[in-house]
Amino acid sequence: MLNIKNLNLSYEGKNILEDINLEIKEGEVFVLTGFSGTGKSSIIKILNGIIPEMSGGKISGEIILNGESIHDKNISQRSKYVSTVFQNPKTQFYCLESTDEIAFPLENRNIDREVIFEKIDTYTKLLNTEKLMDKNIFSLSGGEKQLVAITSVVAMDNKIYLFDEPSASLDHESIGLLKKAILKLKKMGKIVIIAEHRLYYLMDILDTLAIISDKKISTFSKEDLKKDDFKEKIKKEYILRSFKEIPKNKLISSNYKKINLLQNDNLLEKNNVLKCLDFQVKFDKEKIINTSVGFEDGINFIIGENGVGKSTFIKRLSNIYKGKGKTFYKESYVKKSYDYISMVMQDVNYQIFTESVWSEISIVSDDKDKKEKILKELDLYDKKDFHPQILSGGEKQRLMIALAKASKKPIVILDEPTSGLCKKQLLSMVNYLKEMKDEGKIVIVITHDYEFISLCGGNIYEFVR
């Protein structure tokens, strides 16, 4: 059993968490949710020791596992019984190759070679990640990296498993496999703690839903959550994401198109304002993309399985990846993509260049009033003097969206923009996309978030191969 008693966390005199008391039994799935930036990831980092050892902060209280205090144990000591999947899996990779990455923590424990291969075989089959073995990790898509990180953690026989936004970059099939892995850990008697905004896949397997609000935690049992009226009450009170899955067929209508990335026979239409003609991308002589796609004014969603080539396509569009093909915007040839395109990447850490939030948004705009307005609407104005790298994952995402909104460029590309966002920020995102549409911008969004699409509306392109 894991007991957290009278836990408090503060940074530079500012309280983040106050008087947290939790009891989590073996074989339980404990789900943490709440507004972005309220402390979900902080609880994860307190449990694995990153706070205060690596990230600073002042902690008081007790953390007790099976009657023994682990409060004073360091990260190395805690790793013997705590495993973590971080919000950004790249921050936890040690190896360049995927099979090595899964084997690495097992090798560190001096486990026999044969047992290591047995575990890799067992858990790659469980998570359907066999096809990702023996791959260069940094050639994988964001969702595929997430699956490798999940597989490497699930393969360890620890007592406590911590997941920070594990579904953020996963397609719906992969979320089903993640759910299957969580159930496996639950049956093995593990303590599973998940910080998550996307709740629908967890509702029938969780034991406790914990909501952080105003530095405190309120907990609700699975018996409470079986009552529909009660679920609706807390969903509205805390502004939570949907408790039910939105199936893809609910989104498909006349504005839906299926694009085969390896068939260059897509018919462009007269109302296509942005035309991507004869795009080709190769990796190691293998053709990844060979297609033409046209986008209309307004909001355009790109959906598709992890690894199909969604991010590769937009990196070709923005000239991050080189390849054949031409781009036309309103019949004008786009020679320099950066003159037209404002992009929010899946891993926004690549896009942070300055030492403060205010300096970052000032890269794209000199309009003081506009910058203040956007930062306030995205709940970032009180952090305008913070270094962007100390923001939470969701806050960094919102900062990059603020830059896209403040920019005058006519094309905005967003890659998984709702990862790490709570319902409140999701609704703000919907409003921002609609505002950019009204300003005459073309907005292209890669997402697996069907709740987001249903709230926003727009054209849907499903990429297949």
XYZ file of C-alpha atoms in Angstrom:
465
model
C 0.000 0.000 0.000
C 1.127 3.534 -0.786
C 0.292 6.256 1.733
C 0.838 9.960 1.135
C 0.389 11.945 4.337
C 0.145 15.720 4.762
C 2.164 16.353 1.587
C 2.965 19.971 0.708
C 4.967 21.375 -2.203
C 6.134 24.938 -2.794
C 8.492 26.738 -5.191
C 10.163 29.985 -4.108
C 7.558 30.500 -1.405
C 4.582 29.824 -3.726
C 2.413 26.872 -2.664
C 1.695 24.345 -5.425
C 0.125 21.509 -3.394
C -1.294 21.692 0.125
C -2.058 18.984 2.681
C -2.374 16.053 0.239
C -3.482 12.779 1.849
C -3.912 9.659 -0.302
C -4.102 5.909 0.193
C -3.590 3.650 -2.833
C -3.754 -0.126 -2.528
C -1.964 -2.774 -4.547
C -3.884 -3.698 -7.692
C -5.532 -0.264 -7.917
C -5.601 2.201 -10.799
C -5.471 5.742 -9.464
C -6.169 8.522 -12.003
C -5.127 12.149 -11.436
C -6.792 14.917 -13.432
C -7.553 18.644 -13.240
C -6.633 21.892 -14.975
C -3.266 22.077 -16.767
C -0.503 23.314 -14.458
C -2.264 22.458 -11.183
C 0.275 19.864 -10.041
C -0.511 16.475 -11.612
C 2.987 16.018 -13.025
C 4.414 17.401 -9.764
C 2.856 14.515 -7.810
C 4.374 12.054 -10.282
C 7.796 13.706 -9.856
C 7.519 13.739 -6.067
C 6.813 9.999 -6.065
C 9.749 9.098 -8.314
C 12.083 11.569 -6.558
C 12.698 14.042 -9.408
C 11.223 16.630 -7.053
C 13.207 17.839 -5.170
C 16.390 16.041 -6.281
C 16.412 17.342 -9.880
C 13.738 20.050 -10.070
C 14.094 21.693 -6.669
C 11.077 22.675 -4.610
C 10.359 22.421 -0.911
C 8.478 19.320 0.276
C 6.999 18.394 3.627
C 4.956 15.357 4.631
C 5.432 11.602 4.357
C 5.445 9.013 1.551
C 5.116 5.472 2.911
C 5.235 2.262 0.851
C 4.193 -0.937 2.630
C 4.939 0.617 6.023
C 8.376 1.970 5.073
C 9.037 5.658 4.506
C 10.577 6.417 1.107
C 10.491 10.174 1.602
C 14.265 10.458 2.035
C 15.251 7.929 -0.647
C 16.889 9.303 -3.810
C 15.906 8.643 -7.438
C 18.256 5.677 -7.785
C 16.916 4.002 -4.651
C 13.287 4.607 -5.663
C 13.857 3.185 -9.150
C 13.960 -0.285 -7.571
C 10.200 -0.105 -7.059
C 8.988 2.932 -9.074
C 8.744 3.052 -12.904
C 7.713 6.165 -14.846
C 6.526 7.017 -18.358
C 7.040 10.758 -18.802
C 4.805 13.143 -20.730
C 7.599 13.576 -23.276
C 9.126 10.084 -23.723
C 12.266 11.462 -25.382
C 13.393 12.765 -21.999
C 13.789 9.202 -20.701
C 15.506 7.446 -23.595
C 19.064 6.235 -23.078
C 19.595 4.216 -26.254
C 19.387 4.918 -29.967
C 17.729 1.617 -30.825
C 14.278 0.553 -29.609
C 15.074 -3.040 -28.538
C 18.135 -1.810 -26.628
C 15.945 0.771 -24.873
C 13.563 -1.898 -23.557
C 16.445 -4.165 -22.532
C 18.451 -1.372 -20.863
C 16.714 -1.205 -17.433
C 16.556 -5.005 -17.259
C 20.276 -5.284 -18.004
C 20.958 -2.765 -15.232
C 19.339 -5.206 -12.815
C 21.618 -8.007 -13.992
C 18.676 -10.089 -15.276
C 19.672 -13.138 -17.340
C 19.833 -12.566 -21.088
C 17.220 -15.256 -21.790
C 14.763 -13.718 -19.312
C 15.257 -10.270 -20.865
C 14.334 -11.605 -24.304
C 11.335 -13.426 -22.823
C 10.084 -10.193 -21.250
C 10.635 -8.229 -24.460
C 8.725 -10.872 -26.415
C 5.863 -10.943 -23.880
C 5.317 -7.210 -23.594
C 5.858 -6.291 -27.242
C 3.127 -8.803 -28.097
C 0.873 -7.395 -25.363
C 1.284 -3.831 -26.680
C 1.550 -4.794 -30.352
C 4.936 -3.076 -30.552
C 6.820 -5.953 -32.196
C 6.980 -3.940 -35.453
C 8.818 -1.161 -33.576
C 11.690 -3.373 -32.478
C 15.197 -2.952 -33.944
C 14.379 0.607 -35.051
C 16.250 3.862 -34.608
C 14.152 5.556 -31.909
C 14.582 8.998 -33.405
C 13.183 7.841 -36.754
C 9.886 6.909 -35.071
C 6.803 9.108 -34.871
C 5.816 10.746 -31.577
C 3.184 8.099 -30.904
C 5.610 5.282 -31.706
C 8.166 6.762 -29.300
C 5.427 6.829 -26.657
C 4.708 3.135 -27.267
C 8.400 2.216 -26.939
C 8.604 4.118 -23.630
C 5.452 2.403 -22.342
C 6.755 -1.025 -23.362
C 10.115 -0.436 -21.651
C 8.396 0.547 -18.401
C 5.720 -2.155 -18.388
C 8.440 -4.812 -18.889
C 9.955 -3.931 -15.482
C 8.625 -5.836 -12.478
C 8.211 -2.848 -10.122
C 5.616 -2.202 -7.443
C 4.526 1.252 -8.615
C 3.908 2.418 -12.195
C 3.564 6.125 -12.922
C 2.164 7.377 -16.241
C 2.143 11.098 -17.143
C -0.332 11.789 -19.992
C 0.377 8.370 -21.590
C -2.307 8.703 -24.300
C -1.210 12.164 -25.481
C 0.282 11.083 -28.832
C -1.488 7.747 -29.322
C -4.060 6.803 -31.943
C -7.239 5.061 -30.809
C -5.962 1.535 -31.481
C -2.808 2.217 -29.449
C -4.890 3.654 -26.594
C -6.745 0.325 -26.529
C -3.404 -1.481 -26.195
C -2.336 0.907 -23.423
C -5.567 0.125 -21.587
C -4.833 -3.590 -21.990
C -1.363 -3.089 -20.466
C -2.805 -1.145 -17.512
C -5.267 -3.978 -16.865
C -2.364 -6.441 -16.966
C -0.500 -4.413 -14.322
C -3.671 -4.179 -12.245
C -4.125 -7.979 -12.310
C -0.465 -8.388 -11.321
C -1.217 -6.407 -8.151
C 0.744 -3.293 -9.134
C -0.050 0.246 -7.996
C -0.811 2.241 -11.157
C -0.980 6.047 -10.966
C -1.944 7.938 -14.130
C -1.967 11.706 -14.664
C -4.356 12.196 -17.564
C -6.829 14.588 -19.189
C -8.258 12.116 -21.715
C -10.426 10.042 -19.395
C -12.775 7.977 -21.559
C -10.500 4.934 -21.863
C -9.955 4.756 -18.092
C -13.492 5.081 -16.750
C -14.248 1.353 -16.584
C -10.858 0.281 -15.168
C -9.972 2.971 -12.612
C -10.547 2.514 -8.885
C -10.206 6.163 -7.887
C -10.491 9.435 -9.800
C -8.573 12.241 -8.070
C -9.160 15.844 -9.161
C -6.670 18.582 -8.262
C -8.239 21.990 -7.726
C -6.983 24.994 -5.732
C -3.889 23.054 -4.531
C -6.091 20.334 -2.970
C -7.200 16.872 -4.109
C -10.765 15.532 -4.123
C -11.159 11.777 -4.657
C -14.090 9.819 -6.111
C -14.498 6.039 -6.063
C -15.509 3.830 -8.988
C -18.838 3.291 -7.211
C -19.457 7.068 -7.311
C -18.569 7.160 -10.991
C -21.046 4.433 -11.938
C -23.851 6.954 -11.417
C -24.431 8.970 -14.593
C -25.915 11.950 -12.782
C -22.909 12.076 -10.431
C -20.458 11.846 -13.338
C -22.168 14.723 -15.107
C -22.104 16.781 -11.928
C -18.351 16.502 -11.328
C -17.591 16.843 -15.061
C -19.343 20.216 -15.094
C -18.074 21.314 -11.686
C -14.419 20.654 -12.528
C -14.713 21.193 -16.316
C -13.419 17.716 -17.176
C -12.914 16.030 -20.529
C -15.553 13.646 -21.872
C -16.078 10.381 -19.985
C -17.222 8.650 -23.191
C -15.305 7.797 -26.346
C -16.300 9.593 -29.534
C -16.083 7.039 -32.385
C -14.525 8.021 -35.704
C -17.710 7.275 -37.657
C -19.422 10.113 -35.772
C -16.973 12.549 -37.377
C -17.165 11.291 -40.952
C -19.426 13.365 -43.216
C -19.261 15.184 -46.539
C -16.155 17.068 -45.383
C -14.185 13.810 -44.927
C -11.477 12.675 -47.371
C -9.194 9.645 -47.305
C -5.678 10.310 -48.628
C -3.357 7.439 -49.536
C 0.140 8.807 -49.022
C 1.580 6.357 -51.553
C -0.913 7.022 -54.363
C -0.503 10.231 -56.316
C -4.014 10.223 -57.773
C -5.773 12.594 -55.368
C -7.938 15.046 -57.303
C -7.372 18.641 -56.246
C -10.422 20.902 -56.194
C -11.026 24.502 -57.292
C -11.659 25.605 -53.690
C -8.243 24.305 -52.545
C -6.396 27.423 -51.374
C -3.264 25.504 -50.416
C -2.011 22.919 -52.934
C 0.728 20.405 -52.211
C 1.640 18.941 -55.612
C 3.617 15.731 -56.183
C 5.077 15.574 -52.670
C 7.716 12.882 -52.284
C 9.778 11.931 -49.221
C 12.193 8.991 -48.917
C 13.925 7.497 -45.870
C 16.772 5.052 -46.565
C 15.596 4.827 -50.201
C 12.110 3.774 -49.064
C 9.336 6.008 -50.370
C 7.334 7.303 -47.382
C 5.203 9.889 -49.190
C 4.203 10.135 -52.849
C 0.986 12.137 -53.110
C -0.785 15.439 -53.804
C -3.130 17.079 -51.306
C -5.220 20.248 -51.399
C -6.518 22.169 -48.363
C -9.398 24.610 -48.116
C -9.686 27.854 -46.178
C -10.527 27.364 -42.526
C -9.805 24.395 -40.241
C -8.425 21.137 -41.651
C -7.787 18.079 -39.451
C -5.336 15.307 -40.370
C -5.997 11.972 -38.648
C -4.473 8.509 -39.092
C -2.583 5.730 -37.335
C 0.683 6.308 -35.474
C 3.565 6.152 -37.927
C 1.493 6.536 -41.095
C 3.329 9.751 -42.077
C 1.248 12.677 -40.778
C 4.138 14.569 -39.168
C 6.430 13.656 -42.075
C 3.954 15.269 -44.485
C 3.800 18.584 -42.628
C 7.577 18.610 -42.191
C 7.834 18.298 -45.961
C 5.245 21.093 -46.345
C 7.291 23.344 -44.053
C 10.602 22.249 -45.673
C 11.979 20.727 -42.474
C 12.274 17.563 -44.572
C 13.562 17.948 -48.092
C 11.962 16.170 -51.010
C 10.296 16.598 -54.360
C 7.106 18.570 -54.937
C 5.809 22.132 -55.022
C 3.480 24.159 -52.805
C 1.070 26.840 -54.002
C -0.856 29.280 -51.813
C -3.650 31.106 -53.652
C -1.947 30.112 -56.913
C 1.355 31.702 -55.823
C 4.377 29.408 -55.676
C 5.669 29.068 -52.094
C 9.438 29.280 -52.369
C 10.229 30.102 -48.722
C 7.843 28.254 -46.425
C 8.758 30.367 -43.379
C 7.238 33.414 -45.080
C 3.851 31.700 -45.047
C 3.800 29.058 -42.315
C 3.638 29.290 -38.525
C 4.129 25.846 -36.989
C 3.612 24.318 -33.541
C 5.553 21.056 -33.455
C 4.637 17.941 -31.495
C 7.705 18.394 -29.295
C 7.598 22.130 -28.611
C 10.959 22.052 -26.798
C 12.562 22.351 -30.254
C 10.888 25.741 -30.719
C 11.896 27.525 -27.520
C 14.725 30.021 -28.101
C 14.560 32.816 -25.522
C 14.800 33.214 -21.755
C 11.257 34.378 -20.961
C 7.683 33.810 -22.070
C 7.380 37.501 -23.024
C 10.578 37.404 -25.117
C 9.342 34.277 -26.870
C 6.060 35.786 -28.057
C 7.894 38.996 -28.939
C 9.717 37.070 -31.688
C 6.550 37.194 -33.815
C 4.881 40.446 -32.722
C 5.663 43.965 -31.512
C 2.024 44.640 -30.591
C 2.139 44.910 -26.768
C -1.649 44.950 -26.293
C -2.155 41.954 -28.556
C 0.544 39.953 -26.777
C -0.911 40.748 -23.349
C -4.401 39.783 -24.493
C -3.289 36.434 -25.928
C -1.155 35.485 -22.915
C -3.988 36.353 -20.523
C -6.485 34.281 -22.500
C -4.097 31.334 -22.415
C -3.443 31.714 -18.665
C 0.235 32.553 -19.236
C 0.427 36.260 -18.478
C 1.325 35.718 -14.811
C 4.302 33.681 -16.067
C 5.472 36.163 -18.686
C 8.850 36.572 -16.925
C 9.370 32.797 -16.445
C 11.911 30.871 -18.511
C 9.812 28.804 -20.962
C 11.663 25.583 -20.118
C 10.316 25.553 -16.543
C 6.704 25.583 -17.767
C 4.632 22.397 -17.696
C 4.155 20.466 -20.953
C 0.671 21.923 -21.416
C 1.895 25.451 -20.693
C 4.699 25.152 -23.281
C 2.123 23.963 -25.788
C -0.080 26.972 -25.049
C 2.896 29.310 -25.429
C 3.590 28.038 -28.938
C -0.098 28.425 -29.779
C 0.114 32.009 -28.523
C 2.957 32.602 -30.992
C 0.916 31.141 -33.841
C -2.034 33.376 -32.936
C 0.118 36.502 -32.674
C 1.878 35.820 -35.984
C 0.649 37.398 -39.228
C 1.499 34.328 -41.342
C -1.507 32.962 -43.309
C -0.945 29.231 -42.690
C -0.894 27.721 -39.183
C 0.149 24.093 -38.629
C -0.430 22.405 -35.271
C 0.892 18.895 -34.516
C -1.019 17.263 -31.626
C -1.894 20.619 -30.023
C -4.199 19.202 -27.338
C -1.683 16.863 -25.708
C -1.417 17.953 -22.091
C -4.472 20.244 -22.265
C -7.387 20.124 -19.838
C -11.004 20.690 -20.942
C -10.828 24.403 -20.138
C -7.765 24.868 -22.339
C -9.260 22.554 -24.975
C -12.239 24.912 -25.257
C -9.859 27.869 -25.482
C -8.041 26.056 -28.282
C -11.316 25.563 -30.144
C -12.030 29.301 -29.871
C -8.534 30.161 -31.101
C -8.838 27.941 -34.154
C -12.188 29.498 -34.989
C -10.723 32.994 -34.556
C -7.834 32.142 -36.877
C -10.346 30.798 -39.389
C -12.312 34.065 -39.174
C -9.063 35.972 -39.769
C -8.747 34.147 -43.091
C -5.974 31.753 -42.054
C -5.631 28.167 -43.193
C -5.313 25.989 -40.096
C -3.966 22.422 -40.429
C -4.144 20.252 -37.302
C -2.702 16.784 -36.780
C -4.607 15.090 -33.980
C -5.891 11.836 -32.505
C -8.267 13.801 -30.271
C -11.769 13.141 -31.617
C -13.344 15.153 -28.803
C -11.392 18.158 -30.080
C -12.561 17.598 -33.667
C -16.191 17.196 -32.592
C -16.092 20.497 -30.684
C -14.328 22.389 -33.448
C -15.701 21.142 -36.746
C -13.858 21.451 -40.037
C -12.515 19.337 -42.897
C -11.117 15.907 -42.037
C -8.317 14.189 -43.964
C -7.532 10.623 -42.954
C -4.022 9.656 -44.042
C -3.531 5.976 -44.915
C -1.004 3.949 -46.846
